[in-house]
Amino acid sequence: MSKARKRAKALAKQVMEAMRQAKEAEARAVALGEEMMRALAEAKAEEKAETEARTIIEYPSGRYECAQCGHSTLFTEPTQVLPKCDNCGATKYKGHEPKVTKIEPPPPKRYTAGMYQCGSCGTRSAVAEDCDELPECDFCGRHKLEPLN
Ligand SMILES: [Zn+2]
Ligand SMILES: [Zn+2]
């Protein structure tokens, strides 16, 4: 066997090995991508309360008068829930207007976190956070990421 032939044989072996490793890496990337999607679903469930519109009502501290029996009660701390009247058990009071705070959720981002694929070179990218602008492709540097379904 010629020297060049031997080298070609050795290189063929290396090509096979590199392909095998590439396949393994590919499978690992897919598995990691799926794991990320699960983590994202979990994160969404956990953060649900923070991203929903809600109203917080808080009564300031001070002297309140029971609307039913006129009994006067001093609230030393601001409270979200007025306690029952010591005298008659009613929970309606005269005295102070509650402070109402409306919390609006941040507007949704244009792109949701997930797996994307470069429309130019085909490389897959993991986007871990919702964003208004997708990052460029890690491999070719172009702004061509598209959702991977
Ligand atoms: Zn009362
Ligand atoms: Zn690319």
PDB file of C-alpha atoms and ligand atoms in Angstrom:
ATOM      1  CA  MET A   1       0.000   0.000   0.000  1.00  0.00           C
ATOM      2  CA  SER A   2       1.348   3.404  -0.944  1.00  0.00           C
ATOM      3  CA  LYS A   3       2.074   5.976   1.699  1.00  0.00           C
ATOM      4  CA  ALA A   4      -0.637   8.297   0.415  1.00  0.00           C
ATOM      5  CA  ARG A   5      -3.154   5.430   0.404  1.00  0.00           C
ATOM      6  CA  LYS A   6      -2.311   4.665   4.035  1.00  0.00           C
ATOM      7  CA  ARG A   7      -2.801   8.316   4.923  1.00  0.00           C
ATOM      8  CA  ALA A   8      -6.135   8.358   3.104  1.00  0.00           C
ATOM      9  CA  LYS A   9      -7.252   5.286   5.068  1.00  0.00           C
ATOM     10  CA  ALA A  10      -6.249   6.860   8.357  1.00  0.00           C
ATOM     11  CA  LEU A  11      -8.066  10.068   7.425  1.00  0.00           C
ATOM     12  CA  ALA A  12     -11.186   8.124   6.468  1.00  0.00           C
ATOM     13  CA  LYS A  13     -11.179   6.639   9.965  1.00  0.00           C
ATOM     14  CA  GLN A  14     -10.859  10.080  11.493  1.00  0.00           C
ATOM     15  CA  VAL A  15     -13.718  11.395   9.366  1.00  0.00           C
ATOM     16  CA  MET A  16     -15.919   8.562  10.620  1.00  0.00           C
ATOM     17  CA  GLU A  17     -14.934   9.304  14.196  1.00  0.00           C
ATOM     18  CA  ALA A  18     -15.601  13.029  13.779  1.00  0.00           C
ATOM     19  CA  MET A  19     -19.022  12.266  12.267  1.00  0.00           C
ATOM     20  CA  ARG A  20     -19.854   9.971  15.160  1.00  0.00           C
ATOM     21  CA  GLN A  21     -18.915  12.695  17.641  1.00  0.00           C
ATOM     22  CA  ALA A  22     -20.926  15.246  15.695  1.00  0.00           C
ATOM     23  CA  LYS A  23     -23.973  12.943  15.860  1.00  0.00           C
ATOM     24  CA  GLU A  24     -23.542  12.540  19.600  1.00  0.00           C
ATOM     25  CA  ALA A  25     -23.168  16.287  20.068  1.00  0.00           C
ATOM     26  CA  GLU A  26     -26.290  16.829  17.958  1.00  0.00           C
ATOM     27  CA  ALA A  27     -28.297  14.402  20.085  1.00  0.00           C
ATOM     28  CA  ARG A  28     -27.021  16.106  23.226  1.00  0.00           C
ATOM     29  CA  ALA A  29     -28.003  19.530  21.865  1.00  0.00           C
ATOM     30  CA  VAL A  30     -31.528  18.281  21.108  1.00  0.00           C
ATOM     31  CA  ALA A  31     -31.874  16.775  24.591  1.00  0.00           C
ATOM     32  CA  LEU A  32     -30.596  19.985  26.201  1.00  0.00           C
ATOM     33  CA  GLY A  33     -33.007  22.011  24.084  1.00  0.00           C
ATOM     34  CA  GLU A  34     -35.917  19.888  25.293  1.00  0.00           C
ATOM     35  CA  GLU A  35     -34.731  20.256  28.872  1.00  0.00           C
ATOM     36  CA  MET A  36     -34.569  24.026  28.407  1.00  0.00           C
ATOM     37  CA  MET A  37     -38.159  24.073  27.107  1.00  0.00           C
ATOM     38  CA  ARG A  38     -39.264  22.220  30.236  1.00  0.00           C
ATOM     39  CA  ALA A  39     -37.382  24.695  32.444  1.00  0.00           C
ATOM     40  CA  LEU A  40     -38.995  27.590  30.557  1.00  0.00           C
ATOM     41  CA  ALA A  41     -42.479  26.125  31.088  1.00  0.00           C
ATOM     42  CA  GLU A  42     -41.692  25.793  34.789  1.00  0.00           C
ATOM     43  CA  ALA A  43     -40.377  29.352  34.966  1.00  0.00           C
ATOM     44  CA  LYS A  44     -43.536  30.629  33.301  1.00  0.00           C
ATOM     45  CA  ALA A  45     -45.724  28.840  35.842  1.00  0.00           C
ATOM     46  CA  GLU A  46     -43.640  30.185  38.729  1.00  0.00           C
ATOM     47  CA  GLU A  47     -43.637  33.752  37.438  1.00  0.00           C
ATOM     48  CA  LYS A  48     -47.345  33.791  36.551  1.00  0.00           C
ATOM     49  CA  ALA A  49     -48.313  35.774  39.644  1.00  0.00           C
ATOM     50  CA  GLU A  50     -45.730  38.449  38.841  1.00  0.00           C
ATOM     51  CA  THR A  51     -46.875  38.911  35.285  1.00  0.00           C
ATOM     52  CA  GLU A  52     -50.614  39.196  35.923  1.00  0.00           C
ATOM     53  CA  ALA A  53     -52.445  42.462  36.409  1.00  0.00           C
ATOM     54  CA  ARG A  54     -53.529  42.825  40.007  1.00  0.00           C
ATOM     55  CA  THR A  55     -54.833  45.343  42.465  1.00  0.00           C
ATOM     56  CA  ILE A  56     -53.462  45.806  45.957  1.00  0.00           C
ATOM     57  CA  ILE A  57     -55.719  47.458  48.488  1.00  0.00           C
ATOM     58  CA  GLU A  58     -54.121  48.709  51.667  1.00  0.00           C
ATOM     59  CA  TYR A  59     -55.807  50.466  54.550  1.00  0.00           C
ATOM     60  CA  PRO A  60     -53.609  52.994  56.344  1.00  0.00           C
ATOM     61  CA  SER A  61     -53.055  52.824  60.073  1.00  0.00           C
ATOM     62  CA  GLY A  62     -55.257  55.068  62.206  1.00  0.00           C
ATOM     63  CA  ARG A  63     -58.495  55.165  64.101  1.00  0.00           C
ATOM     64  CA  TYR A  64     -61.433  53.497  62.407  1.00  0.00           C
ATOM     65  CA  GLU A  65     -65.058  53.533  63.414  1.00  0.00           C
ATOM     66  CA  CYS A  66     -67.191  50.435  62.939  1.00  0.00           C
ATOM     67  CA  ALA A  67     -69.887  51.215  60.383  1.00  0.00           C
ATOM     68  CA  GLN A  68     -72.361  49.020  62.223  1.00  0.00           C
ATOM     69  CA  CYS A  69     -71.950  49.795  65.938  1.00  0.00           C
ATOM     70  CA  GLY A  70     -69.739  52.863  65.978  1.00  0.00           C
ATOM     71  CA  HIS A  71     -67.064  51.141  68.080  1.00  0.00           C
ATOM     72  CA  SER A  72     -63.699  52.802  67.548  1.00  0.00           C
ATOM     73  CA  THR A  73     -60.615  50.736  66.801  1.00  0.00           C
ATOM     74  CA  LEU A  74     -57.018  51.803  66.339  1.00  0.00           C
ATOM     75  CA  PHE A  75     -55.059  50.049  63.625  1.00  0.00           C
ATOM     76  CA  THR A  76     -51.397  50.461  64.374  1.00  0.00           C
ATOM     77  CA  GLU A  77     -50.197  48.961  61.088  1.00  0.00           C
ATOM     78  CA  PRO A  78     -51.392  49.364  57.510  1.00  0.00           C
ATOM     79  CA  THR A  79     -53.397  46.290  56.570  1.00  0.00           C
ATOM     80  CA  GLN A  80     -54.800  44.670  53.457  1.00  0.00           C
ATOM     81  CA  VAL A  81     -57.629  42.956  55.308  1.00  0.00           C
ATOM     82  CA  LEU A  82     -59.573  44.780  57.989  1.00  0.00           C
ATOM     83  CA  PRO A  83     -60.111  42.696  61.126  1.00  0.00           C
ATOM     84  CA  LYS A  84     -63.504  42.098  62.657  1.00  0.00           C
ATOM     85  CA  CYS A  85     -64.880  44.729  65.005  1.00  0.00           C
ATOM     86  CA  ASP A  86     -64.102  43.768  68.610  1.00  0.00           C
ATOM     87  CA  ASN A  87     -67.557  44.775  69.633  1.00  0.00           C
ATOM     88  CA  CYS A  88     -69.944  43.427  66.979  1.00  0.00           C
ATOM     89  CA  GLY A  89     -67.884  41.338  64.580  1.00  0.00           C
ATOM     90  CA  ALA A  90     -68.636  43.475  61.508  1.00  0.00           C
ATOM     91  CA  THR A  91     -65.875  44.129  59.024  1.00  0.00           C
ATOM     92  CA  LYS A  92     -67.067  47.443  57.616  1.00  0.00           C
ATOM     93  CA  TYR A  93     -65.469  50.609  58.928  1.00  0.00           C
ATOM     94  CA  LYS A  94     -65.630  54.335  58.493  1.00  0.00           C
ATOM     95  CA  GLY A  95     -62.484  56.374  58.729  1.00  0.00           C
ATOM     96  CA  HIS A  96     -59.923  56.089  56.019  1.00  0.00           C
ATOM     97  CA  GLU A  97     -59.960  55.412  52.334  1.00  0.00           C
ATOM     98  CA  PRO A  98     -57.791  52.476  51.332  1.00  0.00           C
ATOM     99  CA  LYS A  99     -54.807  53.062  49.117  1.00  0.00           C
ATOM    100  CA  VAL A 100     -55.409  51.255  45.843  1.00  0.00           C
ATOM    101  CA  THR A 101     -52.378  50.229  43.831  1.00  0.00           C
ATOM    102  CA  LYS A 102     -52.927  48.796  40.387  1.00  0.00           C
ATOM    103  CA  ILE A 103     -50.086  46.709  39.075  1.00  0.00           C
ATOM    104  CA  GLU A 104     -49.943  46.348  35.324  1.00  0.00           C
ATOM    105  CA  PRO A 105     -47.920  43.502  33.881  1.00  0.00           C
ATOM    106  CA  PRO A 106     -45.065  44.428  31.555  1.00  0.00           C
ATOM    107  CA  PRO A 107     -46.085  44.234  27.873  1.00  0.00           C
ATOM    108  CA  PRO A 108     -45.297  40.866  26.309  1.00  0.00           C
ATOM    109  CA  LYS A 109     -42.112  40.606  24.269  1.00  0.00           C
ATOM    110  CA  ARG A 110     -42.208  39.994  20.538  1.00  0.00           C
ATOM    111  CA  TYR A 111     -40.317  36.725  20.720  1.00  0.00           C
ATOM    112  CA  THR A 112     -40.742  34.033  23.314  1.00  0.00           C
ATOM    113  CA  ALA A 113     -37.820  32.079  24.694  1.00  0.00           C
ATOM    114  CA  GLY A 114     -37.199  28.744  23.024  1.00  0.00           C
ATOM    115  CA  MET A 115     -35.300  27.024  20.281  1.00  0.00           C
ATOM    116  CA  TYR A 116     -34.543  28.973  17.113  1.00  0.00           C
ATOM    117  CA  GLN A 117     -32.827  28.118  13.890  1.00  0.00           C
ATOM    118  CA  CYS A 118     -30.714  30.350  11.697  1.00  0.00           C
ATOM    119  CA  GLY A 119     -32.404  30.878   8.331  1.00  0.00           C
ATOM    120  CA  SER A 120     -29.019  31.462   6.791  1.00  0.00           C
ATOM    121  CA  CYS A 121     -26.742  28.667   7.984  1.00  0.00           C
ATOM    122  CA  GLY A 122     -29.242  26.343   9.687  1.00  0.00           C
ATOM    123  CA  THR A 123     -27.530  26.365  13.077  1.00  0.00           C
ATOM    124  CA  ARG A 124     -29.846  25.982  16.022  1.00  0.00           C
ATOM    125  CA  SER A 125     -29.796  28.501  18.855  1.00  0.00           C
ATOM    126  CA  ALA A 126     -31.289  28.462  22.316  1.00  0.00           C
ATOM    127  CA  VAL A 127     -32.910  31.734  23.396  1.00  0.00           C
ATOM    128  CA  ALA A 128     -33.378  31.605  27.165  1.00  0.00           C
ATOM    129  CA  GLU A 129     -35.413  34.775  27.676  1.00  0.00           C
ATOM    130  CA  ASP A 130     -38.328  36.469  25.952  1.00  0.00           C
ATOM    131  CA  CYS A 131     -37.032  39.367  23.900  1.00  0.00           C
ATOM    132  CA  ASP A 132     -38.092  42.072  21.444  1.00  0.00           C
ATOM    133  CA  GLU A 133     -35.103  41.498  19.231  1.00  0.00           C
ATOM    134  CA  LEU A 134     -33.546  38.135  18.546  1.00  0.00           C
ATOM    135  CA  PRO A 135     -29.792  37.816  18.897  1.00  0.00           C
ATOM    136  CA  GLU A 136     -27.670  37.181  15.839  1.00  0.00           C
ATOM    137  CA  CYS A 137     -26.642  33.677  14.885  1.00  0.00           C
ATOM    138  CA  ASP A 138     -23.659  32.491  16.919  1.00  0.00           C
ATOM    139  CA  PHE A 139     -22.097  30.871  13.889  1.00  0.00           C
ATOM    140  CA  CYS A 140     -22.631  33.149  10.908  1.00  0.00           C
ATOM    141  CA  GLY A 141     -23.437  36.397  12.729  1.00  0.00           C
ATOM    142  CA  ARG A 142     -26.581  37.142  10.722  1.00  0.00           C
ATOM    143  CA  HIS A 143     -29.909  38.246  12.137  1.00  0.00           C
ATOM    144  CA  LYS A 144     -31.860  35.381  10.671  1.00  0.00           C
ATOM    145  CA  LEU A 145     -33.099  33.357  13.618  1.00  0.00           C
ATOM    146  CA  GLU A 146     -36.523  31.796  13.137  1.00  0.00           C
ATOM    147  CA  PRO A 147     -38.593  29.778  15.608  1.00  0.00           C
ATOM    148  CA  LEU A 148     -37.810  26.081  15.397  1.00  0.00           C
ATOM    149  CA  ASN A 149     -40.921  23.925  15.505  1.00  0.00           C
TER     150      ASN A 149
HETATM  151 ZN    ZN B   1     -68.868  47.044  65.487  1.00  0.00          ZN
HETATM  152 ZN    ZN B   2     -26.276  31.385  10.952  1.00  0.00          ZN
END
